[in-house]
Coordinates of C-alpha atoms (C1' of nucleotides) in Angstrom, one line a residue:
Chain A
M1 CA 169.7 -2.6 136.2
V2 CA 168.0 -1.0 133.2
T3 CA 164.6 0.4 133.5
P4 CA 163.0 -0.9 130.4
Q5 CA 161.2 1.5 128.1
E6 CA 157.6 0.5 127.9
S7 CA 157.4 -0.9 124.4
K8 CA 154.2 -0.6 122.4
P9 CA 152.2 -3.8 122.8
N10 CA 151.2 -5.3 119.4
N11 CA 147.8 -6.0 120.9
L12 CA 147.0 -2.6 122.4
V13 CA 143.4 -2.5 123.4
Q14 CA 141.7 0.0 121.1
T15 CA 139.3 1.4 123.7
I16 CA 142.1 2.1 126.2
E17 CA 144.1 3.9 123.5
R18 CA 141.1 6.0 122.6
V19 CA 140.2 6.8 126.2
S20 CA 143.7 7.9 126.9
L21 CA 143.6 10.2 123.9
I22 CA 140.3 11.6 125.0
L23 CA 141.6 12.3 128.5
D24 CA 144.7 14.0 127.2
I25 CA 142.5 16.3 125.0
L26 CA 140.1 17.0 127.9
G27 CA 143.2 18.0 129.9
Q28 CA 144.1 20.6 127.3
N29 CA 140.7 22.2 127.6
P30 CA 140.1 23.6 131.0
Q31 CA 136.8 25.0 130.0
G32 CA 135.6 21.7 128.6
I33 CA 135.0 20.6 125.0
S34 CA 131.8 19.6 123.2
V35 CA 131.2 16.1 121.9
R36 CA 131.4 17.4 118.3
D37 CA 134.7 19.2 118.7
L38 CA 136.2 16.2 120.6
S39 CA 135.0 13.8 118.0
L40 CA 136.7 15.9 115.4
K41 CA 140.0 16.0 117.4
V42 CA 140.1 12.2 117.9
S43 CA 138.8 11.5 114.4
L44 CA 135.9 9.4 115.6
P45 CA 132.2 9.5 114.8
K46 CA 130.1 11.6 117.2
G47 CA 128.2 8.5 118.3
T48 CA 131.3 6.6 119.2
T49 CA 132.9 9.5 121.0
H50 CA 129.7 10.0 123.0
R51 CA 129.5 6.4 124.0
L52 CA 133.0 6.5 125.4
L53 CA 132.3 9.8 127.2
S54 CA 129.2 8.5 128.8
S55 CA 130.9 5.4 130.1
L56 CA 133.8 7.5 131.4
S57 CA 131.3 9.9 132.9
Y58 CA 129.4 7.2 134.7
L59 CA 132.7 6.1 136.3
G60 CA 133.8 9.6 137.3
Y61 CA 136.8 9.9 135.0
V62 CA 135.0 12.6 133.1
R63 CA 132.3 15.1 134.0
Q64 CA 129.9 17.1 132.0
D65 CA 129.2 20.8 132.7
P66 CA 125.4 20.9 133.1
K67 CA 125.2 24.3 131.5
T68 CA 127.4 24.1 128.5
R69 CA 127.2 20.3 128.1
N70 CA 130.9 20.4 127.6
Y71 CA 132.9 17.5 128.9
L72 CA 135.8 17.9 131.3
L73 CA 138.2 15.8 133.3
G74 CA 136.5 14.1 136.3
F75 CA 137.5 13.9 139.9
K76 CA 138.1 10.2 139.9
L77 CA 141.5 11.1 138.4
V78 CA 142.3 13.4 141.4
E79 CA 141.2 10.6 143.7
L80 CA 143.4 7.9 142.1
G81 CA 146.3 10.3 141.5
N82 CA 146.5 11.5 145.0
L83 CA 145.9 8.0 146.3
L84 CA 149.0 7.0 144.5
L85 CA 151.0 10.0 145.9
G86 CA 149.8 9.1 149.4
Q87 CA 151.2 5.6 148.9
L88 CA 154.7 6.8 148.4
D89 CA 156.4 6.3 151.7
L90 CA 159.3 8.5 150.4
R91 CA 156.9 11.4 150.2
K92 CA 155.7 11.1 153.8
E93 CA 159.2 10.9 155.2
A94 CA 160.6 13.7 153.1
E95 CA 157.9 16.3 153.5
P96 CA 159.1 18.0 156.8
F97 CA 162.7 18.2 155.4
L98 CA 161.4 19.8 152.2
R99 CA 159.4 22.4 154.1
E100 CA 162.4 23.2 156.2
L101 CA 164.5 23.6 153.2
A102 CA 162.0 25.9 151.5
E103 CA 161.7 27.9 154.7
R104 CA 165.5 28.4 155.0
T105 CA 166.1 29.3 151.4
K106 CA 162.9 31.1 150.7
E107 CA 162.8 29.4 147.3
T108 CA 160.6 26.7 145.8
V109 CA 161.6 23.1 146.6
H110 CA 160.7 20.1 144.5
M111 CA 161.0 16.4 145.0
V112 CA 161.0 14.2 141.9
I113 CA 161.3 10.6 141.0
L114 CA 162.3 9.0 137.6
D115 CA 159.5 7.3 135.7
R116 CA 160.2 5.9 132.3
N117 CA 163.3 7.9 132.2
E118 CA 161.5 11.2 132.7
V119 CA 161.3 13.4 135.8
V120 CA 158.0 13.4 137.6
Y121 CA 157.3 16.0 140.3
I122 CA 155.9 14.3 143.3
D123 CA 156.1 17.1 145.8
K124 CA 156.5 20.9 145.7
V125 CA 156.9 23.3 148.6
E126 CA 156.6 27.0 148.1
V127 CA 157.1 29.6 150.7
A128 CA 153.9 31.7 151.3
H129 CA 155.4 35.0 150.4
N130 CA 158.6 34.6 148.5
P131 CA 160.7 37.7 148.0
S132 CA 159.6 38.5 144.4
G133 CA 156.1 37.0 144.5
L134 CA 157.1 34.9 141.5
R135 CA 155.6 31.4 141.4
M136 CA 157.0 28.5 139.7
A137 CA 154.9 27.1 136.8
S138 CA 155.6 23.6 138.0
R139 CA 152.9 21.4 139.3
I140 CA 152.8 18.0 141.1
G141 CA 152.5 15.3 138.5
L142 CA 154.2 17.3 135.8
R143 CA 156.8 15.5 133.6
N144 CA 160.0 17.0 132.4
P145 CA 162.9 15.6 130.4
A146 CA 165.8 14.3 132.5
H147 CA 168.6 15.8 130.5
S148 CA 167.6 19.4 131.0
S149 CA 166.8 19.5 134.7
A150 CA 169.0 19.5 137.8
V151 CA 167.1 16.7 139.4
G152 CA 167.2 14.7 136.1
K153 CA 170.8 15.2 135.6
V154 CA 171.8 14.3 139.1
L155 CA 169.9 11.0 138.8
L156 CA 171.2 10.3 135.3
S157 CA 174.7 10.8 136.7
L158 CA 174.2 7.7 138.8
F159 CA 173.1 5.5 136.0
S160 CA 175.2 2.6 134.9
D161 CA 176.8 2.9 131.5
E162 CA 174.2 0.4 130.2
A163 CA 171.3 2.3 131.6
L164 CA 172.6 5.6 130.3
N165 CA 173.1 4.3 126.8
Q166 CA 169.5 2.9 127.0
F167 CA 168.3 6.3 128.0
L168 CA 170.2 8.0 125.2
K169 CA 168.8 5.5 122.7
E170 CA 165.2 6.0 123.6
K171 CA 165.2 9.8 124.3
K172 CA 166.4 12.5 122.1
L173 CA 168.0 15.4 123.9
S174 CA 165.4 18.1 123.0
K175 CA 166.6 21.7 123.0
R176 CA 164.4 23.4 125.6
T177 CA 166.5 26.6 125.8
E178 CA 169.7 27.9 124.4
H179 CA 171.5 26.4 127.3
T180 CA 170.2 22.9 127.1
I181 CA 172.9 20.3 126.6
T182 CA 171.8 18.5 123.5
D183 CA 175.1 16.7 122.6
T184 CA 175.5 13.2 123.8
V185 CA 179.2 13.4 124.3
Q186 CA 179.0 16.7 126.1
L187 CA 176.2 15.3 128.3
K188 CA 178.2 12.3 129.3
E189 CA 181.1 14.5 130.3
H190 CA 178.8 16.8 132.2
L191 CA 177.3 13.8 134.1
K192 CA 180.7 12.6 135.1
M193 CA 181.3 16.0 136.7
V194 CA 177.9 15.9 138.4
R195 CA 178.5 12.5 139.8
N196 CA 181.8 13.6 141.3
Q197 CA 180.2 16.8 142.8
G198 CA 177.2 15.0 144.1
Y199 CA 174.9 17.7 142.9
A200 CA 173.7 19.2 139.6
I201 CA 172.9 22.7 138.5
D202 CA 170.3 23.5 135.9
D203 CA 171.6 26.7 134.5
E204 CA 168.5 27.8 132.6
E205 CA 168.6 24.6 130.6
N206 CA 165.0 23.7 131.1
E207 CA 163.3 27.0 131.2
K208 CA 164.7 30.4 130.4
G209 CA 165.1 32.5 133.5
V210 CA 165.0 29.6 136.0
R211 CA 168.0 28.1 137.7
C212 CA 168.0 25.0 139.9
V213 CA 170.2 23.0 142.1
G214 CA 169.5 19.3 142.7
A215 CA 170.8 16.4 144.8
P216 CA 170.0 12.7 144.9
I217 CA 168.1 10.8 147.6
Y218 CA 169.3 7.3 148.3
N219 CA 167.4 4.5 149.9
E220 CA 168.5 1.8 152.3
A221 CA 170.0 -0.2 149.5
G222 CA 172.1 2.7 148.4
N223 CA 170.1 3.3 145.2
A224 CA 169.2 6.8 144.1
V225 CA 165.4 6.7 144.2
A226 CA 164.5 10.4 144.0
A227 CA 166.0 13.9 144.0
V228 CA 165.4 17.2 145.7
S229 CA 165.9 20.6 144.2
I230 CA 165.7 24.3 144.8
S231 CA 164.5 26.4 142.0
G232 CA 164.2 30.1 141.5
P233 CA 164.5 33.0 139.1
A234 CA 168.0 33.3 137.7
F235 CA 168.4 36.9 138.9
R236 CA 168.0 35.7 142.5
V237 CA 169.5 32.2 142.2
T238 CA 172.8 33.3 140.8
K239 CA 175.5 30.9 139.7
N240 CA 177.5 31.8 142.7
M241 CA 174.6 31.3 145.1
A242 CA 173.9 28.0 143.6
Q243 CA 177.4 26.8 143.9
E244 CA 178.0 28.1 147.3
T245 CA 175.1 28.2 149.8
L246 CA 172.3 26.5 147.9
K247 CA 174.3 23.5 146.9
K248 CA 175.2 22.8 150.5
E249 CA 171.6 23.2 151.6
V250 CA 170.2 20.9 149.0
M251 CA 172.8 18.3 149.6
K252 CA 172.3 18.4 153.3
T253 CA 168.5 18.0 152.9
A254 CA 169.0 15.2 150.4
L255 CA 171.3 13.4 152.9
D256 CA 168.9 13.9 155.8
I257 CA 166.1 12.3 153.8
S258 CA 168.3 9.5 152.7
R259 CA 169.3 8.8 156.3
R260 CA 165.7 8.8 157.2
L261 CA 165.1 6.1 154.6
G262 CA 167.9 4.0 156.1
Y263 CA 170.8 5.1 153.9
R264 CA 174.1 4.4 155.5
G265 CA 176.6 5.8 153.0
G266 CA 177.6 9.4 152.3
R267 CA 180.7 9.6 154.6
Chain B
M1 CA 118.6 23.3 139.2
V2 CA 119.2 19.7 140.1
T3 CA 122.6 18.2 139.6
P4 CA 121.6 14.9 138.0
Q5 CA 122.9 11.6 139.3
E6 CA 125.0 10.0 136.6
S7 CA 122.8 7.1 135.6
K8 CA 124.2 3.9 134.4
P9 CA 124.4 3.9 130.7
N10 CA 122.7 0.9 129.1
N11 CA 125.6 0.6 126.7
L12 CA 128.5 0.9 129.1
V13 CA 131.7 0.0 127.3
Q14 CA 132.9 -3.2 128.8
T15 CA 136.6 -2.3 128.6
I16 CA 136.2 0.9 130.4
E17 CA 134.2 -0.7 133.1
R18 CA 136.9 -3.4 133.5
V19 CA 139.7 -0.8 133.5
S20 CA 138.0 1.2 136.2
L21 CA 137.7 -1.9 138.4
I22 CA 141.3 -2.7 137.8
L23 CA 142.5 0.8 138.8
D24 CA 140.3 0.7 141.9
I25 CA 141.9 -2.6 143.0
L26 CA 145.4 -1.4 142.2
G27 CA 144.7 1.6 144.4
Q28 CA 143.9 -0.7 147.3
N29 CA 147.3 -2.4 146.9
P30 CA 150.1 0.0 147.7
Q31 CA 152.7 -2.7 147.3
G32 CA 151.2 -3.8 144.0
I33 CA 149.4 -6.9 142.9
S34 CA 150.3 -9.8 140.6
V35 CA 148.5 -10.5 137.4
R36 CA 147.2 -13.8 138.8
D37 CA 145.8 -12.3 142.0
L38 CA 144.3 -9.4 140.1
S39 CA 142.7 -11.7 137.5
L40 CA 141.1 -13.6 140.4
K41 CA 139.8 -10.4 142.0
V42 CA 138.3 -9.1 138.8
S43 CA 137.1 -12.6 137.7
L44 CA 138.8 -12.4 134.4
P45 CA 141.2 -14.9 132.7
K46 CA 144.9 -14.2 133.2
G47 CA 145.3 -13.5 129.6
T48 CA 142.6 -10.9 129.4
T49 CA 143.8 -9.2 132.6
H50 CA 147.3 -9.1 131.3
R51 CA 146.3 -7.6 128.0
L52 CA 144.4 -4.8 129.7
L53 CA 147.4 -4.2 132.1
S54 CA 149.9 -4.0 129.3
S55 CA 147.8 -1.5 127.4
L56 CA 147.4 0.6 130.6
S57 CA 151.0 0.2 131.3
Y58 CA 152.1 1.5 127.9
L59 CA 150.0 4.6 128.4
G60 CA 151.3 5.2 131.9
Y61 CA 148.1 4.6 133.9
V62 CA 149.7 1.6 135.4
R63 CA 153.3 0.6 136.1
Q64 CA 155.0 -2.6 136.9
D65 CA 157.6 -3.1 139.6
P66 CA 160.6 -4.5 137.8
K67 CA 161.6 -6.6 140.8
T68 CA 158.3 -8.1 141.9
R69 CA 156.6 -7.8 138.6
N70 CA 153.6 -6.6 140.5
Y71 CA 151.4 -4.0 138.9
L72 CA 150.7 -0.6 140.6
L73 CA 149.0 2.6 139.7
G74 CA 150.9 4.8 137.3
F75 CA 151.9 8.4 137.3
K76 CA 149.7 9.3 134.4
L77 CA 147.0 9.5 137.0
V78 CA 148.9 11.9 139.1
E79 CA 149.5 14.0 136.0
L80 CA 145.9 14.2 134.9
G81 CA 144.5 14.5 138.5
N82 CA 146.8 17.5 139.3
L83 CA 146.2 18.9 135.9
L84 CA 142.5 19.1 136.7
L85 CA 143.2 20.6 140.2
G86 CA 145.4 23.2 138.5
Q87 CA 142.6 24.2 136.2
L88 CA 140.3 25.1 139.1
D89 CA 140.5 28.8 139.4
L90 CA 138.8 28.6 142.7
R91 CA 141.7 26.8 144.1
K92 CA 144.3 29.4 143.0
E93 CA 142.3 32.2 144.4
A94 CA 141.5 30.5 147.7
E95 CA 144.9 29.2 148.6
P96 CA 146.5 32.2 150.4
F97 CA 143.3 32.5 152.4
L98 CA 143.4 28.9 153.4
R99 CA 147.0 29.2 154.5
E100 CA 146.3 32.2 156.6
L101 CA 143.4 30.4 158.2
A102 CA 145.4 27.4 159.1
E103 CA 148.2 29.6 160.4
R104 CA 145.8 31.6 162.6
T105 CA 143.9 28.6 164.0
K106 CA 146.8 26.1 164.0
E107 CA 144.4 23.5 162.8
T108 CA 143.9 21.7 159.5
V109 CA 142.0 23.5 156.8
H110 CA 140.2 21.9 153.9
M111 CA 138.5 23.2 150.8
V112 CA 135.9 21.0 149.1
I113 CA 133.5 21.0 146.2
L114 CA 130.4 18.9 145.6
D115 CA 130.7 16.3 142.9
R116 CA 127.8 13.9 142.2
N117 CA 126.4 14.9 145.6
E118 CA 129.5 13.9 147.4
V119 CA 132.2 16.0 149.1
V120 CA 135.6 16.0 147.3
Y121 CA 138.6 17.5 149.0
I122 CA 140.4 19.8 146.5
D123 CA 142.8 21.5 148.9
K124 CA 144.3 20.8 152.3
V125 CA 146.5 23.0 154.4
E126 CA 148.2 21.7 157.5
V127 CA 150.4 23.7 159.8
A128 CA 153.9 22.3 160.0
H129 CA 153.9 21.6 163.7
N130 CA 150.5 21.5 165.1
P131 CA 150.1 21.4 168.9
S132 CA 149.5 17.7 169.2
G133 CA 151.4 16.4 166.2
L134 CA 148.2 14.7 165.1
R135 CA 147.6 14.7 161.4
M136 CA 144.3 14.4 159.6
A137 CA 143.9 11.2 157.6
S138 CA 142.3 13.3 154.9
R139 CA 143.9 13.5 151.5
I140 CA 143.2 15.7 148.4
G141 CA 140.9 13.8 146.1
L142 CA 139.2 11.9 148.9
R143 CA 135.4 11.6 148.8
N144 CA 133.1 11.8 151.8
P145 CA 129.4 11.7 152.2
A146 CA 127.8 15.1 152.3
H147 CA 125.4 14.4 155.2
S148 CA 128.1 13.6 157.7
S149 CA 130.6 16.4 157.2
A150 CA 130.5 20.1 158.1
V151 CA 131.3 21.1 154.5
G152 CA 128.8 18.7 153.1
K153 CA 126.0 19.9 155.4
V154 CA 126.6 23.5 154.8
L155 CA 126.4 23.0 151.0
L156 CA 123.3 20.8 151.4
S157 CA 121.7 23.5 153.5
L158 CA 121.7 25.7 150.4
F159 CA 120.1 23.1 148.1
S160 CA 116.6 23.8 146.7
D161 CA 113.9 21.5 148.0
E162 CA 113.9 19.7 144.7
A163 CA 117.7 19.2 144.8
L164 CA 117.7 18.0 148.4
N165 CA 114.9 15.5 147.7
Q166 CA 116.9 14.3 144.7
F167 CA 119.9 13.9 147.0
L168 CA 118.0 12.0 149.6
K169 CA 116.6 9.7 146.9
E170 CA 119.9 8.7 145.5
K171 CA 122.0 8.6 148.7
K172 CA 121.3 6.7 151.8
L173 CA 122.4 8.4 155.0
S174 CA 125.1 6.0 156.1
K175 CA 125.9 5.8 159.8
R176 CA 129.5 6.7 160.0
T177 CA 129.7 7.2 163.7
E178 CA 127.2 7.2 166.6
H179 CA 126.6 10.9 166.0
T180 CA 125.8 10.8 162.3
I181 CA 122.4 12.1 161.4
T182 CA 120.8 9.2 159.6
D183 CA 117.2 10.3 159.8
T184 CA 115.8 12.2 156.8
V185 CA 113.4 14.4 158.9
Q186 CA 116.1 15.2 161.4
L187 CA 118.6 16.1 158.7
K188 CA 116.1 18.4 157.1
E189 CA 115.5 20.2 160.4
H190 CA 119.3 20.4 161.0
L191 CA 119.9 21.8 157.5
K192 CA 117.4 24.6 158.1
M193 CA 119.3 25.6 161.2
V194 CA 122.6 25.4 159.3
R195 CA 121.2 27.6 156.6
N196 CA 120.2 30.2 159.1
Q197 CA 123.5 30.1 160.9
G198 CA 125.6 30.3 157.8
Y199 CA 127.9 27.6 159.0
A200 CA 127.8 23.9 160.0
I201 CA 129.5 21.9 162.7
D202 CA 130.4 18.3 162.2
D203 CA 130.3 17.0 165.8
E204 CA 132.2 13.7 165.3
E205 CA 129.6 12.7 162.8
N206 CA 132.0 11.6 160.1
E207 CA 134.9 10.3 162.1
K208 CA 135.0 9.6 165.8
G209 CA 137.3 12.1 167.6
V210 CA 137.2 14.7 164.9
R211 CA 135.2 17.9 165.0
C212 CA 134.9 20.4 162.1
V213 CA 133.4 23.7 161.3
G214 CA 132.5 24.6 157.7
A215 CA 131.2 27.6 155.8
P216 CA 130.2 28.1 152.2
I217 CA 132.0 29.9 149.4
Y218 CA 129.9 31.7 146.8
N219 CA 130.7 32.7 143.3
E220 CA 129.9 35.9 141.5
A221 CA 126.4 34.6 140.6
G222 CA 125.7 34.0 144.3
N223 CA 125.8 30.2 144.0
A224 CA 127.6 28.1 146.7
V225 CA 130.4 26.5 144.7
A226 CA 132.6 25.2 147.5
A227 CA 133.2 25.1 151.2
V228 CA 136.0 25.7 153.7
S229 CA 136.4 23.9 157.0
I230 CA 138.6 23.7 160.0
S231 CA 139.1 20.2 161.4
G232 CA 140.8 19.0 164.6
P233 CA 140.8 16.5 167.3
A234 CA 137.6 16.8 169.4
F235 CA 139.6 17.4 172.6
R236 CA 141.1 20.5 171.2
V237 CA 138.3 21.6 168.9
T238 CA 135.6 21.7 171.6
K239 CA 132.0 22.5 171.0
N240 CA 132.5 25.9 172.5
M241 CA 135.6 26.6 170.5
A242 CA 133.8 25.7 167.3
Q243 CA 130.7 27.8 168.0
E244 CA 132.7 30.8 169.2
T245 CA 136.1 31.5 167.7
L246 CA 136.4 29.0 165.0
K247 CA 133.0 29.6 163.5
K248 CA 133.9 33.3 163.0
E249 CA 137.3 32.5 161.5
V250 CA 135.9 30.0 159.0
M251 CA 133.0 32.3 158.0
K252 CA 135.4 35.2 157.5
T253 CA 137.7 33.2 155.4
A254 CA 134.8 31.8 153.3
L255 CA 133.5 35.3 152.8
D256 CA 136.9 36.7 151.8
I257 CA 137.3 34.0 149.2
S258 CA 133.7 34.6 148.0
R259 CA 134.5 38.3 147.6
R260 CA 137.6 37.4 145.7
L261 CA 135.4 35.4 143.3
G262 CA 133.3 38.4 142.8
Y263 CA 130.5 37.7 145.3
R264 CA 128.6 40.8 146.2
G265 CA 126.2 39.4 148.9
G266 CA 126.8 38.7 152.6
R267 CA 125.9 42.1 154.0
Chain C
dG1 C1' 171.2 -29.2 141.2
dA2 C1' 167.4 -31.3 138.9
dA3 C1' 162.6 -31.6 138.6
dC4 C1' 158.7 -29.2 139.6
dA5 C1' 155.6 -25.6 140.4
dT6 C1' 154.0 -21.2 139.5
dC7 C1' 154.2 -17.4 137.7
dG8 C1' 154.0 -13.7 133.5
dT9 C1' 153.4 -13.5 128.7
dT10 C1' 151.9 -14.7 124.0
dC11 C1' 148.9 -17.0 120.6
dC12 C1' 144.8 -17.6 117.8
dA13 C1' 140.2 -19.3 116.3
dT14 C1' 135.8 -17.7 117.8
dA15 C1' 131.9 -14.8 118.7
dA16 C1' 130.7 -11.4 121.4
dT17 C1' 131.4 -6.8 121.7
dG18 C1' 132.0 -2.3 120.3
dC19 C1' 131.3 0.2 116.0
dG20 C1' 129.4 4.1 113.5
dA21 C1' 126.0 5.7 109.9
dA22 C1' 121.7 7.3 110.4
dA23 C1' 117.7 8.8 112.9
dC24 C1' 116.0 11.3 116.7
dG25 C1' 115.1 15.0 119.8
dA26 C1' 116.4 19.2 122.1
dT27 C1' 118.4 23.8 121.9
dT28 C1' 119.9 27.7 119.7
dT29 C1' 120.2 30.7 115.9
dA30 C1' 118.6 33.1 111.8
Chain D
dT1 C1' 108.7 30.2 112.7
dA2 C1' 112.0 27.7 110.4
dA3 C1' 116.4 26.0 110.0
dA4 C1' 120.5 24.7 111.6
dT5 C1' 123.3 22.5 115.0
dC6 C1' 123.9 20.4 118.6
dG7 C1' 123.8 16.0 122.0
dT8 C1' 121.9 11.5 122.3
dT9 C1' 120.1 6.9 121.0
dT10 C1' 119.5 3.1 117.9
dC11 C1' 120.7 -1.2 115.6
dG12 C1' 122.6 -4.5 112.0
dC13 C1' 127.2 -5.6 110.9
dA14 C1' 132.1 -6.8 111.2
dT15 C1' 135.9 -5.7 113.6
dT16 C1' 137.6 -6.2 117.9
dA17 C1' 138.5 -8.1 122.2
dT18 C1' 138.0 -12.5 124.2
dG19 C1' 139.9 -16.3 126.9
dG20 C1' 141.6 -21.1 126.9
dA21 C1' 145.7 -23.1 126.1
dA22 C1' 150.5 -23.2 125.1
dC23 C1' 154.9 -21.1 126.1
dG24 C1' 158.7 -19.4 128.6
dA25 C1' 160.9 -17.5 132.6
dT26 C1' 161.7 -17.6 137.4
dG27 C1' 162.3 -19.4 141.7
dT28 C1' 161.2 -23.2 144.8
dT29 C1' 161.5 -27.8 146.8
dC30 C1' 163.5 -32.0 147.8

DNA sequence: GAACATCGTTCCATAATGCGAAACGATTTA
DNA sequence: TAAATCGTTTCGCATTATGGAACGATGTTC
């Protein structure tokens, strides 16, 4: 089955489009932004921008700093976003396993799903005091390309030919670092290998200095619905480490979670 | 200074109002909802509902289950919500202290802020295996009334008379349990005591069987900007426990965080 | 397996809704 | 004190969203 790319509706509601743009811009301004500056950024008259903001503000999607009068993102978004996260059964089931994995390996553990052919982080477990004190820049809700991450590649490796071609058609393989696989043929070869191994390594392909190992989580029906990964600084997560110990740890955790979801395969 | 209630704009944009209603309803339906059922719930024609959904879907605020064709909340909300959380410096600074508090007390720790005179959970730390295996139903992003929670009361206790009257005018003191303080005069008396103590106890006032202890977090300017609490089942968090050991723990953590934020008061 | 029922989706003439230039009022700056 | 620069509000106009109806796809019933 092919997850269809959400095509641009020909009758996109103008207000919704504008609101989305406004929220994106507010997200980029942690200290808030004035009506004037915002109106310039969205190329709308001040009056129009203000009307949209006051409606959004009333409903909680936006808030206004009483001192600076700047507008910021509102907590309604936190409410809805975490409501959605809380509705993911997968997350509830997986959490203890993720914690355990983080504890054992002392590295950061992520769980992701695929949404519109992109990786979305739906959980993250960090150990309180990891050896180096380094913290991953990742955040729950963050999106990453599939082709440059361990979790993404391991999920892509289980795509049907049809779905993979669809993916390649709609996404271009952006070069995130010098190690990113940006060639279609090369990626296809690589994915074959990943599929056979049952895990993927992100060898500084998404972010310089960060190496990850990822494995797929299957549901009862045997479909890969998510992926787990261990991420860490490349100097600690060496290639050897990844291919030896970490690979086993991640695969075990992924299988445990899959079993928990009713998966019956995997030997 | 009075935090103003967000008054209903006389020129509320219809589309935004409708979208907000739709998202709220989607949030109530974890398994998704059909266009038809949704159109009935929002009292809009199917065509109109569908147009709004497809616009929202294109932008990621909503997603459609390919099998059931039901509509669900989309991950754009997780993205924006967690982006906002990540922008709260308070949260970054406080996190290690919250973890430590949870570890020491083996109970669930919350951090909240006040938004539109309601309590919003912005962080939650649970110990992996708490004694009873009970888990709080709370969730980051959740809103609670201020008058029935320890964190809410401790923040209300620091309101100016003006601000408190404003609060009482706009919120009615809903009776959440048989212990909830619903009388204005009684609440004012109680808040005086809380202010003197420097901490508040929620004695099953918000949820039956749950007791909490909360203390305020101050910023550099000496304003209470947030609150921490310990919550647990009433049989474990007894009144004595709360007033003796837990009170001290929470207040210490709150002060530590306040200091971290540059607060110079508190003896 | 054919006819029906029930969805989700698209269409299009209509008018209601949001639009935005301009005025207003409140702060801040010169 | 004056001027400049905001945020906010207003209101007549026309663009935009509206929603009833038709279409098409899916699955259900007999």
